[in-house]
């Protein structure tokens, strides 16, 4: 009998869309332990004028931004803290694209990622109802109450699970194919299996999950990850969950030798703008995201993009930024890196030094992934 | 590493695109100079000494003569050091041209600022017969606008014609911007940090003088301690994604300007690439025009025309497939090998690394499948 295996939802116009990320606030209700936004504060909020100038620059310079589609993306901090501003920006983007008769008017999307705490508020719901047909929203929930509350906490230390989970049914009702993003650090490795299964149980069908890129991994963590993923594989197959659910730890394309020389990350093809109107290759390069390095702006909404500063990002490939063992690695496909984390962790101010702290974790994932697909091919 | 650059004076003559930032004088301490010479001797390096305006005390001259070296001095002081490489700083040094001998065999560096580009060809004409090799240096590459680059292109064309006339008269001198690309088959660039490094008057090491004059904190060690260049691979061509695909082999690939303009040592600015390609194009026309009559054509590869002036445009063009880009760049890089037989090429590949032949077979052959043989 033909086996039905669910596929993760396609990313909207992934190969042709320009993602423009507005960092509307650097504030957030939470202080998640693993969050790379180290400079959270309640001072720095985007003004409408900065957003307007950014949209004007992008829409009025088609030759510089020839992408066939656009994603107007909103991030924080917590973007729903500034939902009125976001609503106004969305209205203006639509109006500007229409006024300029820009092809993007027929190929655009609004997108935001939230911690979900304010999802059910009247203001947020008004915004969602108004923009529903052009909108995608990701809500971040990390798994079981225990795992979620280990890291996703208020400044007081109190966990945020209940405040997020209470809005999940409404979110799923409004965005049935939405997926959540789960982040895994060292101390919550033992909770991966039960957390993924918990998220499936509360109605989330697609889970994008990754281990952090930083130097946090201890001896034996790879074995814990592998054991957890083997357990998850058994549960997904044993309970037939694979028919309607996905978990990004498992993919048929990972764990092979790489035959291409492409970069993994899209930094530079994306554009992030902060509250001052400074442009960055992605939001991970903004000042409040970096611990060790000065933020490398690539222009601003007043003067536009500095083409020279963008060149290194668009020239990145596998070989010129990777250690030799990564280039020749037999299981390299699917091994991820974050350009911003690489930059922040590098020995010099460069994006051309790849951080490889998660090497053993990737290899553990590959072994569990091999097991998962082997079992599926064997008929479960 | 082949040579050391030693800055003898804080206001030493700038010989490349950098400026000394109005620094006041101050000789390198004699003990630092002696340590630098000692370092060079022990590491089998020759030294390029950068002189300032003030005459050196006798003990300095003694230390300098101890080393295998080249002196680099402003043309204004040519009388003091007749064997030196002379730096001509644009029109400001015009009044000192008479200090250069006719039929001179010195190497001369001509620095031209952005506002002086229009006088480049006449400046070169004024120097003809007074050098064996002339290096043209654009001082303000980081401030170049498109109109400046256009002007440079026009002036280069005139320089190329001057050079063609000289070659017809059997005066086979070199002018970097025209002749270097003609004779090269691989990248031959500044190579700061790999072929040379710099000792400043403070006794510290820098990739080149420009890094010292930009920020004295840019050092990577001192004569009294260990050297530690972090991420040294980024100084190598193999880790420069634009440059390794490019055939403007004479390009300076200035690491300082790379860092200043693109924030990465391994990534050239648009201005750097365009200047190198304007020069490459004049080299191409130079071969076309006088290659046959001078016999050049028999000894060098023709330079193919290009429809771009910046390889980054091709590299980052998302409308081109990976295969199309590979075909284009590999064709450019392999152009000088077109006359070599496959048999010789494969023997050479084998002698370099037999595994490359193994990998080529993997790429070109699939497993035998007799059942599906048509």
XYZ file of C-alpha atoms in Angstrom:
754
model
C 0.000 0.000 0.000
C 1.269 3.513 -0.874
C 2.422 5.271 2.265
C 1.269 8.891 2.774
C 3.927 11.010 4.395
C 3.141 14.604 5.258
C 5.322 17.360 3.846
C 6.041 20.626 5.664
C 4.080 23.611 4.362
C 5.846 25.362 1.512
C 7.333 28.743 2.333
C 5.401 31.332 0.365
C 7.266 32.295 -2.854
C 10.493 31.288 -1.141
C 12.745 31.440 -4.172
C 11.489 34.717 -5.621
C 10.409 36.854 -2.667
C 12.331 39.659 -1.004
C 11.795 39.527 2.732
C 11.839 42.959 4.326
C 11.876 42.761 8.109
C 10.785 45.705 10.228
C 12.187 45.478 13.750
C 9.279 47.463 15.157
C 10.342 47.262 18.784
C 13.234 45.984 20.833
C 10.899 45.294 23.722
C 9.408 41.956 24.694
C 7.392 40.703 27.658
C 9.717 37.700 27.913
C 13.388 37.135 28.666
C 13.908 33.745 27.036
C 17.228 32.314 28.137
C 18.382 31.276 24.674
C 17.208 34.418 22.900
C 19.937 36.062 20.811
C 18.274 39.458 21.225
C 20.541 40.424 24.070
C 19.780 44.137 24.143
C 16.026 44.117 24.750
C 14.722 47.448 25.976
C 11.539 49.480 26.048
C 13.141 52.601 24.526
C 13.787 51.714 20.918
C 10.594 51.619 18.885
C 10.194 52.250 15.199
C 8.400 55.390 14.085
C 5.946 55.302 11.225
C 8.174 57.710 9.308
C 11.091 55.253 9.321
C 8.842 52.455 8.065
C 7.360 54.736 5.403
C 10.778 55.808 4.140
C 11.846 52.183 3.958
C 8.796 51.188 1.947
C 9.252 54.206 -0.324
C 12.868 53.275 -0.973
C 12.043 49.679 -1.825
C 8.979 50.367 -3.948
C 10.536 53.289 -5.823
C 13.735 51.474 -6.763
C 12.623 48.485 -8.787
C 16.004 48.181 -10.491
C 17.700 47.687 -7.108
C 15.032 45.290 -5.866
C 13.975 43.239 -8.886
C 12.517 40.392 -6.828
C 9.184 39.172 -8.148
C 7.473 39.064 -4.743
C 7.806 40.671 -1.356
C 7.207 39.614 2.227
C 6.686 42.564 4.578
C 7.806 40.933 7.789
C 7.447 42.227 11.359
C 9.566 41.202 14.264
C 10.649 42.474 17.657
C 11.151 41.972 20.429
C 7.503 41.119 20.407
C 5.787 42.649 17.369
C 2.248 42.561 18.784
C 3.369 45.176 21.326
C 3.276 47.556 18.346
C 0.275 46.176 16.504
C -1.206 49.620 15.769
C 2.029 50.644 14.069
C 2.178 47.379 12.124
C -1.382 47.880 10.966
C -0.531 51.374 9.747
C 2.606 50.112 7.972
C 0.617 47.395 6.210
C -1.944 49.945 5.031
C 0.800 52.183 3.738
C 2.663 49.354 1.976
C -0.507 48.398 0.121
C -1.241 51.986 -0.762
C 2.303 52.666 -1.961
C 2.493 49.521 -4.094
C -0.851 50.447 -5.664
C 0.110 54.063 -6.276
C 3.367 53.035 -7.959
C 1.603 50.218 -9.856
C 4.320 47.945 -8.555
C 4.083 44.250 -9.552
C 4.483 43.409 -5.869
C 0.885 44.546 -5.349
C -0.161 41.237 -6.866
C 2.501 39.209 -5.093
C 2.986 40.257 -1.492
C 2.518 38.918 1.991
C 2.551 40.245 5.529
C 4.215 38.057 8.069
C 5.010 38.155 11.733
C 6.323 35.895 14.449
C 4.974 36.300 17.954
C 5.275 34.781 21.386
C 1.479 34.502 21.276
C 0.784 36.258 24.567
C -1.198 39.096 22.997
C -2.622 37.008 20.163
C -6.162 36.992 21.488
C -6.375 40.674 22.369
C -8.924 42.845 20.643
C -6.270 44.913 18.857
C -4.395 41.877 17.566
C -7.602 40.211 16.441
C -8.726 43.357 14.642
C -5.402 43.417 12.767
C -5.661 39.705 11.925
C -9.234 39.936 10.674
C -8.411 42.983 8.576
C -5.331 41.468 6.898
C -6.189 37.773 7.093
C -6.013 37.036 3.364
C -2.494 38.481 3.041
C -1.124 37.418 6.380
C 0.844 34.584 7.896
C 1.622 34.376 11.594
C 3.974 32.107 13.478
C 3.487 31.570 17.196
C 6.437 30.280 19.154
C 5.715 27.588 21.704
C 8.480 25.287 22.810
C 6.615 22.129 23.807
C 5.412 20.806 27.129
C 4.822 23.270 29.967
C 7.999 21.972 31.553
C 10.201 22.526 28.487
C 8.559 25.814 27.486
C 8.849 27.294 30.965
C 12.480 26.253 31.331
C 13.489 29.059 28.975
C 10.513 31.130 27.853
C 10.071 33.184 30.992
C 9.043 36.653 32.127
C 11.663 38.899 33.757
C 10.366 37.626 37.092
C 11.298 34.091 36.087
C 7.691 32.980 35.757
C 7.031 30.717 32.787
C 4.886 31.900 29.896
C 3.392 28.564 28.789
C -0.145 29.209 29.959
C -0.316 32.663 28.390
C 0.865 31.353 25.037
C -0.957 28.015 25.019
C -4.296 29.638 25.789
C -4.178 31.325 22.393
C -3.032 28.312 20.388
C -6.579 27.006 19.584
C -7.579 30.394 18.146
C -4.341 30.605 16.163
C -4.820 27.134 14.700
C -8.424 27.951 13.862
C -7.296 31.045 11.970
C -4.125 29.568 10.443
C -4.696 25.811 10.157
C -1.459 25.002 8.322
C 0.746 27.230 10.419
C 3.875 25.821 11.969
C 5.668 26.711 15.152
C 9.357 27.198 15.679
C 11.024 25.357 18.533
C 14.498 26.091 19.794
C 16.539 23.541 21.688
C 19.460 24.259 24.014
C 21.544 21.852 26.041
C 19.461 21.525 29.182
C 16.141 20.877 27.459
C 17.409 18.130 25.160
C 15.746 15.399 27.259
C 12.325 16.936 26.591
C 12.390 17.001 22.791
C 10.353 13.856 22.185
C 7.574 14.628 24.619
C 7.514 18.282 23.561
C 7.053 17.569 19.864
C 4.350 15.035 20.680
C 2.702 17.558 23.009
C 2.607 20.180 20.254
C 1.038 17.645 17.890
C -1.505 16.841 20.607
C -2.588 20.465 20.961
C -3.170 20.682 17.218
C 0.070 21.972 15.711
C 0.910 19.766 12.752
C 4.186 21.217 11.529
C 7.151 21.912 13.730
C 10.284 23.717 12.664
C 12.903 22.898 15.253
C 16.586 23.579 15.588
C 19.394 23.415 18.086
C 21.102 26.702 18.931
C 24.255 27.647 17.019
C 26.222 28.920 19.999
C 28.968 27.178 21.938
C 26.682 25.581 24.552
C 26.993 21.871 23.834
C 28.421 19.533 26.447
C 29.947 16.089 26.110
C 27.179 13.543 25.683
C 24.589 16.046 24.403
C 24.743 14.446 20.967
C 23.813 11.076 22.436
C 20.863 12.588 24.299
C 19.664 14.260 21.095
C 19.999 11.038 19.139
C 18.099 9.045 21.775
C 15.340 11.642 21.937
C 14.960 11.690 18.163
C 14.956 7.895 17.925
C 12.162 7.916 20.519
C 10.325 10.571 18.548
C 10.774 8.598 15.328
C 9.319 5.481 16.968
C 6.337 7.455 18.255
C 5.695 9.219 14.947
C 5.821 5.968 13.049
C 4.157 3.782 15.677
C 1.222 6.150 16.057
C 1.039 7.014 12.350
C 1.654 10.678 13.094
C 3.918 10.997 10.042
C 0.822 10.951 7.819
C -0.281 14.437 8.890
C 2.567 15.857 10.947
C 6.104 16.948 10.262
C 9.127 17.764 12.355
C 12.029 19.470 10.634
C 14.568 17.290 12.427
C 13.500 14.611 9.945
C 14.019 15.232 6.259
C 14.897 12.933 3.380
C 17.438 15.411 2.049
C 19.745 15.708 5.036
C 22.855 13.745 5.863
C 24.464 13.451 2.453
C 27.622 14.768 0.908
C 27.134 18.238 -0.514
C 27.640 18.530 -4.250
C 26.946 22.241 -4.451
C 28.852 25.273 -3.221
C 25.885 27.390 -2.158
C 25.477 29.403 1.000
C 22.951 28.089 3.515
C 21.711 31.380 4.867
C 19.743 34.082 3.070
C 21.389 37.055 4.809
C 21.796 39.869 2.325
C 18.999 38.648 0.098
C 16.770 39.691 2.967
C 16.720 43.199 4.357
C 16.077 44.217 7.947
C 15.480 47.764 9.136
C 15.731 48.870 12.745
C 14.095 51.751 14.625
C 16.756 54.197 13.463
C 16.200 53.309 9.823
C 19.495 51.481 9.487
C 19.506 48.548 7.077
C 21.005 45.159 7.930
C 21.411 41.931 5.929
C 18.955 40.293 8.322
C 17.589 41.098 11.777
C 20.266 38.905 13.377
C 22.818 41.622 12.507
C 20.976 44.470 14.263
C 22.765 46.066 17.244
C 20.550 44.513 19.888
C 21.160 41.034 18.458
C 24.944 41.052 18.720
C 26.977 40.286 21.827
C 30.559 40.598 20.647
C 30.574 42.665 17.492
C 29.607 46.024 16.117
C 26.476 45.839 13.968
C 27.405 45.936 10.259
C 24.859 48.266 8.695
C 24.488 48.024 4.912
C 22.789 51.378 4.455
C 19.751 53.199 5.733
C 16.310 54.332 4.662
C 17.561 57.877 4.024
C 20.448 57.111 1.647
C 19.613 53.603 0.502
C 21.729 50.472 0.303
C 25.519 50.681 0.341
C 26.193 48.242 -2.496
C 29.783 47.634 -1.442
C 28.743 46.542 2.039
C 26.198 44.152 0.601
C 28.692 42.431 -1.705
C 30.232 40.059 0.867
C 26.814 38.639 1.742
C 25.835 37.970 -1.857
C 29.249 36.431 -2.572
C 29.122 33.901 0.260
C 29.472 30.265 -0.649
C 30.127 27.048 1.225
C 33.838 26.711 0.583
C 35.072 30.213 1.341
C 33.481 30.328 4.795
C 33.851 26.723 5.957
C 36.631 24.661 7.492
C 37.933 21.969 5.152
C 36.216 19.182 7.119
C 32.828 20.783 6.442
C 33.465 20.949 2.708
C 34.375 17.274 2.511
C 31.897 16.097 5.188
C 29.949 12.993 4.133
C 26.766 14.111 5.953
C 26.865 17.834 5.218
C 23.427 18.398 3.710
C 21.043 19.966 6.185
C 23.845 21.189 8.439
C 22.700 24.722 9.133
C 24.437 27.906 10.031
C 23.357 31.407 10.870
C 25.404 34.159 9.248
C 24.710 36.511 12.123
C 25.808 33.997 14.740
C 28.906 33.216 12.651
C 29.758 36.920 12.587
C 29.165 37.395 16.289
C 31.253 34.349 17.183
C 34.099 34.849 14.687
C 37.680 35.646 15.706
C 37.645 38.774 13.539
C 34.939 41.022 12.133
C 34.018 38.699 9.299
C 31.059 36.732 8.046
C 33.515 34.317 6.431
C 34.262 32.184 9.491
C 31.687 29.496 10.072
C 30.899 28.510 13.644
C 30.792 24.733 13.853
C 29.768 24.185 17.468
C 26.763 22.104 16.417
C 28.786 19.624 14.333
C 28.274 16.660 16.643
C 24.622 17.601 17.146
C 24.056 17.588 13.376
C 25.679 14.189 13.095
C 23.446 12.862 15.881
C 20.422 14.251 14.051
C 21.569 12.571 10.836
C 21.828 9.194 12.556
C 18.314 9.504 13.982
C 17.040 10.764 10.648
C 18.529 7.739 8.894
C 16.713 5.533 11.396
C 13.417 7.363 10.829
C 13.463 6.980 7.048
C 14.766 3.443 7.219
C 11.835 2.477 9.437
C 9.379 4.262 7.162
C 10.789 2.489 4.107
C 10.572 -0.824 5.949
C 6.874 -0.258 6.385
C 6.958 1.209 9.874
C 56.488 35.683 2.872
C 58.986 37.343 0.554
C 59.643 40.788 1.896
C 59.157 43.205 4.737
C 58.104 46.815 4.400
C 59.714 49.018 7.039
C 58.312 52.483 7.646
C 61.351 54.545 8.585
C 59.497 57.731 9.390
C 55.956 58.418 10.549
C 55.525 60.786 7.619
C 57.177 58.384 5.165
C 56.307 58.593 1.505
C 52.930 56.937 0.775
C 53.561 54.659 -2.191
C 50.079 53.229 -2.676
C 46.469 54.416 -2.390
C 46.610 55.354 1.310
C 47.517 58.681 2.886
C 49.637 59.209 5.968
C 46.903 61.212 7.628
C 48.982 64.333 8.182
C 51.197 62.601 10.697
C 54.121 64.624 11.868
C 57.588 63.214 11.561
C 59.212 60.831 13.904
C 61.906 58.375 12.936
C 61.667 54.722 13.774
C 63.867 54.234 16.869
C 67.251 52.825 15.887
C 66.791 49.729 18.073
C 63.460 48.993 16.369
C 65.086 49.395 12.960
C 67.874 47.028 13.953
C 65.353 44.472 15.214
C 63.396 44.753 11.966
C 66.534 44.191 9.901
C 67.470 41.281 12.124
C 63.980 39.803 11.730
C 64.240 40.088 7.943
C 67.675 38.479 7.832
C 66.583 35.553 10.001
C 63.476 34.988 7.912
C 65.247 35.421 4.584
C 63.160 38.451 3.659
C 64.243 41.421 1.637
C 63.110 44.842 2.853
C 61.383 47.778 1.216
C 62.308 50.839 3.255
C 59.872 53.752 3.123
C 61.745 57.014 3.562
C 60.421 60.293 4.897
C 61.557 63.800 4.113
C 64.340 64.106 6.662
C 67.830 62.715 5.980
C 68.653 59.689 8.113
C 71.441 59.672 10.708
C 74.517 57.626 9.708
C 73.721 54.726 12.049
C 70.380 54.276 10.281
C 72.058 54.113 6.884
C 74.476 51.520 8.272
C 71.618 49.354 9.557
C 69.769 49.657 6.250
C 72.782 48.658 4.201
C 72.998 45.491 6.284
C 69.884 44.125 4.594
C 68.947 43.067 1.092
C 66.675 45.993 0.335
C 64.911 48.499 -1.902
C 64.577 52.151 -1.005
C 61.285 53.903 -1.701
C 61.551 57.672 -1.647
C 59.654 60.688 -2.810
C 60.874 61.952 -6.177
C 61.790 65.159 -4.353
C 64.685 63.298 -2.753
C 65.842 61.469 -5.876
C 69.194 63.208 -5.670
C 69.845 61.637 -2.269
C 69.063 58.061 -3.274
C 69.643 57.601 -7.023
C 68.941 53.836 -7.003
C 65.592 54.070 -5.238
C 62.056 53.481 -6.406
C 60.687 56.986 -6.850
C 57.201 58.038 -5.866
C 55.724 60.831 -7.955
C 52.752 62.339 -6.189
C 50.659 63.644 -9.065
C 51.017 67.090 -10.584
C 52.462 68.421 -7.312
C 55.744 66.685 -8.127
C 55.891 67.864 -11.739
C 58.681 70.316 -10.910
C 60.906 67.436 -9.799
C 60.589 65.324 -12.956
C 63.906 66.706 -14.144
C 65.572 64.726 -11.363
C 64.803 61.533 -13.279
C 67.486 60.573 -15.744
C 66.724 60.175 -19.414
C 66.940 56.491 -20.327
C 66.426 55.872 -16.624
C 65.984 52.334 -15.414
C 64.337 53.079 -12.098
C 60.909 51.894 -11.146
C 58.589 54.843 -10.710
C 55.265 55.029 -8.894
C 52.842 57.678 -10.108
C 50.085 58.491 -7.602
C 47.048 60.166 -9.074
C 44.154 61.575 -7.077
C 40.529 61.582 -8.121
C 40.629 65.221 -9.163
C 43.825 64.664 -11.177
C 42.676 61.789 -13.361
C 42.219 64.081 -16.329
C 45.964 64.737 -16.387
C 47.001 61.061 -16.177
C 47.996 60.613 -19.826
C 49.993 63.816 -19.942
C 51.729 62.858 -16.702
C 52.679 59.500 -18.195
C 53.872 61.163 -21.386
C 56.106 63.420 -19.305
C 57.723 60.374 -17.732
C 58.324 58.357 -20.888
C 61.983 57.454 -21.250
C 62.639 57.993 -17.546
C 61.621 54.633 -16.156
C 61.743 50.924 -16.867
C 58.513 50.259 -15.040
C 55.767 52.665 -14.077
C 53.095 51.843 -11.494
C 50.015 54.015 -11.746
C 48.219 54.246 -8.406
C 44.759 55.741 -7.982
C 44.800 57.410 -4.592
C 41.098 57.932 -3.982
C 39.565 54.716 -5.215
C 37.122 54.797 -2.327
C 35.683 58.104 -3.498
C 35.386 57.315 -7.197
C 32.106 58.098 -8.881
C 30.980 56.671 -12.211
C 32.079 59.859 -13.991
C 35.572 59.508 -12.499
C 35.771 55.933 -13.730
C 34.679 57.040 -17.183
C 37.383 59.687 -17.193
C 39.934 57.103 -16.081
C 38.875 54.845 -18.928
C 39.472 57.641 -21.445
C 42.862 58.505 -19.958
C 43.876 54.848 -19.915
C 43.068 54.627 -23.591
C 45.473 57.490 -24.222
C 48.142 55.869 -22.075
C 47.679 52.660 -24.033
C 48.251 54.530 -27.313
C 51.411 56.117 -25.896
C 52.601 52.672 -24.946
C 51.783 51.195 -28.341
C 53.909 53.902 -29.966
C 56.779 53.106 -27.608
C 56.562 49.368 -28.304
C 56.658 50.076 -32.030
C 59.924 51.893 -31.313
C 61.154 48.805 -29.413
C 60.953 50.611 -26.073
C 59.489 47.699 -24.162
C 58.824 49.385 -20.856
C 56.109 48.337 -18.433
C 53.134 50.364 -17.285
C 51.226 48.316 -14.754
C 47.711 49.331 -15.804
C 48.284 48.254 -19.407
C 51.058 45.688 -19.596
C 50.705 43.657 -16.395
C 47.556 41.832 -17.480
C 49.114 41.119 -20.888
C 51.873 38.999 -19.398
C 50.016 37.288 -16.551
C 48.240 33.935 -16.532
C 47.254 33.891 -12.865
C 46.431 36.360 -10.130
C 49.402 38.506 -9.169
C 48.206 41.053 -6.656
C 49.424 43.114 -3.763
C 49.333 40.066 -1.466
C 49.641 41.993 1.785
C 49.943 39.571 4.665
C 51.007 36.666 2.483
C 53.893 37.960 0.358
C 54.812 40.919 2.522
C 54.031 42.568 5.828
C 54.900 45.883 7.373
C 56.831 47.040 10.433
C 55.871 50.513 11.655
C 57.960 52.904 13.752
C 56.173 51.585 16.853
C 57.742 48.153 16.266
C 54.431 46.511 15.451
C 53.426 44.433 12.463
C 50.659 45.425 10.043
C 49.284 43.861 6.891
C 50.480 46.926 4.992
C 51.252 50.612 5.725
C 47.645 51.587 4.994
C 46.425 49.620 8.011
C 48.999 51.375 10.216
C 48.092 54.840 9.017
C 44.375 54.116 9.283
C 44.498 52.829 12.857
C 47.597 51.885 14.827
C 45.509 49.303 16.684
C 45.262 47.259 13.463
C 48.488 45.384 14.262
C 48.936 41.615 14.514
C 52.074 41.355 16.595
C 55.319 43.089 17.382
C 59.039 42.596 16.874
C 59.240 41.698 20.558
C 56.501 39.073 20.486
C 54.693 36.500 18.421
C 52.821 37.144 15.180
C 49.175 36.198 15.141
C 47.122 36.920 12.053
C 43.591 35.813 12.848
C 41.646 34.202 10.019
C 44.735 34.174 7.779
C 42.876 32.140 5.156
C 40.937 35.277 4.256
C 44.139 36.721 2.804
C 44.329 33.890 0.276
C 42.813 33.863 -3.186
C 41.151 30.508 -2.476
C 38.962 32.233 0.112
C 38.035 35.237 -2.004
C 34.818 34.259 -3.783
C 34.780 37.091 -6.322
C 38.511 37.304 -7.045
C 39.066 33.581 -7.490
C 36.638 33.648 -10.434
C 38.104 36.741 -12.056
C 40.711 37.055 -14.793
C 41.762 40.660 -14.140
C 44.926 39.032 -12.884
C 46.884 42.265 -12.502
C 44.295 43.766 -10.091
C 45.759 45.129 -6.859
C 43.124 43.364 -4.784
C 43.864 45.936 -2.106
C 42.988 44.338 1.228
C 42.885 47.692 2.943
C 40.306 49.081 0.527
C 38.397 45.806 0.671
C 38.150 46.140 4.434
C 37.326 49.805 4.301
C 34.644 49.613 1.624
C 33.073 46.170 1.953
C 34.045 45.432 5.588
C 35.631 42.150 4.452
C 39.285 41.542 3.583
C 38.350 39.000 0.934
C 35.720 41.002 -0.945
C 36.619 43.748 -3.412
C 34.580 46.896 -3.829
C 32.777 47.676 -7.043
C 35.302 50.446 -7.684
C 38.218 48.006 -7.399
C 36.620 45.578 -9.839
C 35.619 48.254 -12.351
C 39.072 49.862 -12.353
C 40.714 46.467 -12.868
C 38.354 45.663 -15.748
C 38.851 49.032 -17.420
C 42.574 48.270 -17.339
C 42.001 44.704 -18.511
C 40.077 46.049 -21.476
C 42.923 48.356 -22.486
C 45.320 45.408 -22.179
C 43.049 43.482 -24.535
C 43.089 46.274 -27.115
C 46.848 46.648 -26.677
C 47.409 43.021 -27.715
C 44.931 43.336 -30.562
C 46.655 46.458 -31.886
C 50.317 45.591 -31.678
C 50.395 41.890 -30.853
C 51.190 40.735 -34.354
C 53.790 43.317 -35.287
C 55.705 42.975 -32.004
C 55.441 39.196 -31.771
C 53.419 39.425 -28.552
C 50.620 37.338 -30.012
C 52.887 34.312 -30.237
C 53.819 34.569 -26.568
C 50.683 35.604 -24.710
C 47.021 34.609 -24.715
C 44.452 36.872 -26.247
C 42.197 38.512 -23.684
C 38.517 37.824 -24.406
C 36.112 40.780 -24.430
C 33.585 40.921 -21.593
C 30.168 42.525 -21.417
C 30.592 43.464 -17.742
C 33.079 45.401 -15.656
C 32.467 43.698 -12.361
C 32.431 39.901 -11.985
C 30.225 40.276 -8.931
C 27.397 41.177 -11.324
C 27.652 37.703 -12.843
C 28.286 35.941 -9.559
C 25.199 37.450 -7.927
C 22.936 37.302 -10.994
C 20.010 35.074 -9.959
C 18.787 34.813 -13.544
C 21.872 32.772 -14.428
C 22.094 29.122 -13.447
C 25.021 27.722 -11.516
C 26.026 25.842 -14.659
C 26.024 29.006 -16.752
C 28.207 30.770 -14.207
C 30.580 27.815 -13.970
C 30.902 27.674 -17.754
C 31.638 31.369 -17.976
C 34.194 31.629 -15.193
C 35.954 28.354 -15.932
C 36.323 29.415 -19.565
C 37.899 32.692 -18.500
C 40.285 31.159 -15.994
C 41.375 28.379 -18.353
C 41.881 30.617 -21.374
C 45.706 30.472 -21.238
C 45.488 26.659 -21.228
C 43.558 26.418 -24.477
C 46.698 25.596 -26.432
C 47.746 22.749 -24.148
C 46.778 19.240 -25.214
C 44.376 17.196 -23.079
C 47.072 14.557 -22.736
C 49.500 17.045 -21.224
C 46.805 18.565 -19.011
C 45.808 15.194 -17.573
C 49.423 14.278 -16.934
C 49.874 17.574 -15.092
C 46.659 17.055 -13.105
C 47.901 13.595 -12.162
C 51.244 14.973 -11.009
C 49.489 17.602 -8.862
C 46.906 15.264 -7.331
C 45.799 11.886 -8.751
C 42.567 12.194 -6.771
C 41.383 14.967 -9.080
C 41.248 12.426 -11.906
C 39.288 10.084 -9.637
C 36.790 12.845 -8.922
C 36.497 13.771 -12.590
C 35.573 10.163 -13.388
C 32.975 10.180 -10.603
C 31.439 13.271 -12.152
C 31.338 11.885 -15.661
C 30.422 8.212 -15.324
C 27.435 6.411 -13.801
C 27.266 2.711 -12.902
C 26.880 0.289 -15.806
C 23.258 -0.747 -16.335
C 23.047 -3.334 -19.105
C 19.367 -4.067 -18.548
C 18.359 -0.560 -19.530
C 20.887 -0.236 -22.337
C 19.105 0.949 -25.480
